[in-house]
Amino acid sequence: MSDGIMSKAATMEIPINSNGNTGALAEDDGLEQDLQQVMASGPNLNETSIVSGGYGGTAEGIIPTGSIKGRDRAGLARRATGPTVRKRARRAEFDQCNNLGSCTKQMISERFGRGSRTVDLELEAQIELLRDTKRKYGSVLRLARALTNHFYNMVQTQHALGDAFADLSQKSPELRDEFGYNAETQKLLCRNGETLLGAINFFVSSINTLVNKTMEDTLMTIKMYENARLEFDAYRSDLEELSLGPRDAAATARIDAAQQQYQVQKDKYERLRSDVTIKLRFLEENKVKVMHKQLLLFHNAISAYFAGNQQQLEQTLERFNVKLNPPGADKPSWLEEP
C-alpha cells in the first residue's frame, strides 16, 4: 500500500509560486486525509472503484468510493480534471499567441519589403476603386446635407417673412396691396421650397444608405478578406521555413501540422475572396441603379423649382414616389449628423 501512495504522490503536480518556491495547495491536506482513510479501512470489493492516474496503473492505486465522502470525491474529481483543463487552456493560449506572432511577423516583413505576399491585382484595383468612390460619395453626401440645412433655414425665413407681410397688410391701409403682394409671393416660394425639400430629403436619404450601409457592408467583408490573406501568407511562410529545415521525425510532424493549418487558412482565404468578388459586382450594379434615379430626381426638382414651375415640381415628386412631410412637421431627423 505504501508503494501505491508513493506512486500516486510521484505523479502529482508540484505548484510553484512567484518566488520559485514550492507552494502547498489547500487541497493537499484533504488528499492526505483521504489516503489515511483508505489505509485504515482497506478496499471493499463490493463497491465501485476509481482507478488513479498513476504511470504504473497498479492495483494498489485503486481507491474505493464507498470510503470517501461526497465532498472528498468532488475534490478528487477536481484534482483529476484540473490539470487536463489547464493543459487545454494553455495549449489554446499558445496556439493563439503563435498565430498572432506569425501574423505580426508577416505584417512587419511586408511593411519593410522583406516578405512575400499574395496579391490579386484585379481584385486589389477594384477594392481601391471602391474606397475612392466611398470617399467621393461621402463628400457629396456632406454637401447635400449642408445644402438642405441652408435651404431649410431659407424656407423657414420665407415663411416668417410672409407672415410679417400679411400682418402689416392688415395694419397698414396705405400699403395694404404692396404688403399683400409680397405676402402671397413669400407663401408661394415657401410652399414650393417645402416641395423641393422633400425631393432633397429623398436624395440625401438614398445616398446615405448607399454610402454608410451598402458600401460599408462590402468594406467590412473586404477587411475580413484582408485579415484572412495576412493569416494565409503567415502560415505559408511558416510552412516554407519548416520545409527548408531538417527532416527528422519531430520536424516531419511539425511540417504535417503546418500543412494542415496552411490548408485551412487557404480555404478560408479563397472563400472570402470569392465573397468579396461577388459583393463588389452586386454593389456596382446597385450603385448605378440607385444613382441613376437619384441624380435624375435631383436635377428635375432643382430645375423646376428655380424655373418657378410649380406643376412640374410636383409631377417630379409624384414620378419618383416621394412623400412629403405633413405641414408643420418638425425638421427631418435625417438632417442630424450621424
Short mmCIF file of N, CA, C and O in Angstrom, two decimals, residues 27 39 56 60 79 93 121 139 169 175 207 220 236 240 245 282 307 314 332:
data_model
loop_
_atom_site.label_atom_id
_atom_site.label_comp_id
_atom_site.label_asym_id
_atom_site.label_seq_id
_atom_site.Cartn_x
_atom_site.Cartn_y
_atom_site.Cartn_z
N GLU A 27 -5.73 21.88 -1.03
CA GLU A 27 -6.35 20.58 -1.24
C GLU A 27 -5.46 19.43 -0.80
O GLU A 27 -5.91 18.30 -0.67
N MET A 39 -6.11 3.70 3.94
CA MET A 39 -5.21 2.77 4.62
C MET A 39 -5.88 2.15 5.83
O MET A 39 -5.68 0.97 6.15
N GLY A 56 2.15 3.74 -13.34
CA GLY A 56 2.21 2.29 -13.29
C GLY A 56 0.87 1.64 -13.46
O GLY A 56 0.76 0.56 -14.04
N GLU A 60 -2.66 -1.28 -6.48
CA GLU A 60 -2.64 -0.54 -5.23
C GLU A 60 -3.13 0.89 -5.42
O GLU A 60 -3.39 1.58 -4.46
N ARG A 79 -9.27 17.55 -8.74
CA ARG A 79 -7.82 17.39 -8.87
C ARG A 79 -7.48 16.57 -10.10
O ARG A 79 -6.42 16.74 -10.71
N GLU A 93 -4.09 28.97 -25.57
CA GLU A 93 -3.42 30.26 -25.49
C GLU A 93 -2.13 30.26 -26.31
O GLU A 93 -1.80 31.24 -26.98
N LEU A 121 -4.17 41.24 -58.38
CA LEU A 121 -4.08 42.60 -58.90
C LEU A 121 -5.44 43.15 -59.31
O LEU A 121 -5.77 44.31 -59.02
N SER A 139 -18.32 62.82 -49.67
CA SER A 139 -18.22 64.27 -49.83
C SER A 139 -19.51 64.84 -50.42
O SER A 139 -20.00 65.90 -49.98
N SER A 169 -50.01 94.09 -43.79
CA SER A 169 -51.05 94.42 -44.78
C SER A 169 -52.37 94.75 -44.10
O SER A 169 -53.13 95.63 -44.56
N LEU A 175 -50.58 100.80 -47.41
CA LEU A 175 -49.67 99.86 -48.10
C LEU A 175 -50.25 98.44 -48.13
O LEU A 175 -49.51 97.47 -48.26
N ILE A 207 -28.59 58.39 -50.71
CA ILE A 207 -27.12 58.42 -50.76
C ILE A 207 -26.53 57.95 -49.44
O ILE A 207 -25.53 57.23 -49.40
N MET A 220 -16.56 45.91 -44.90
CA MET A 220 -16.35 45.01 -43.77
C MET A 220 -15.95 43.62 -44.25
O MET A 220 -15.06 42.98 -43.68
N ARG A 236 1.78 30.24 -44.77
CA ARG A 236 2.57 29.82 -45.93
C ARG A 236 4.05 30.03 -45.67
O ARG A 236 4.89 29.16 -45.98
N GLU A 240 7.00 27.17 -45.43
CA GLU A 240 8.19 27.22 -46.27
C GLU A 240 9.46 27.14 -45.43
O GLU A 240 10.43 26.47 -45.81
N GLY A 245 14.13 23.15 -43.39
CA GLY A 245 14.89 22.64 -42.26
C GLY A 245 15.15 21.15 -42.35
O GLY A 245 14.88 20.49 -43.36
N PHE A 282 -22.24 43.03 -57.19
CA PHE A 282 -23.60 43.45 -56.85
C PHE A 282 -23.65 44.90 -56.40
O PHE A 282 -24.61 45.63 -56.68
N ALA A 307 -37.08 77.43 -61.98
CA ALA A 307 -37.83 77.95 -63.12
C ALA A 307 -39.20 78.45 -62.71
O ALA A 307 -39.93 79.04 -63.53
N GLU A 314 -44.13 69.37 -58.70
CA GLU A 314 -44.99 68.38 -58.06
C GLU A 314 -45.05 67.08 -58.84
O GLU A 314 -45.08 65.99 -58.27
N PRO A 332 -36.65 67.36 -40.36
CA PRO A 332 -36.40 65.92 -40.53
C PRO A 332 -35.21 65.45 -39.71
O PRO A 332 -34.18 66.13 -39.63
#
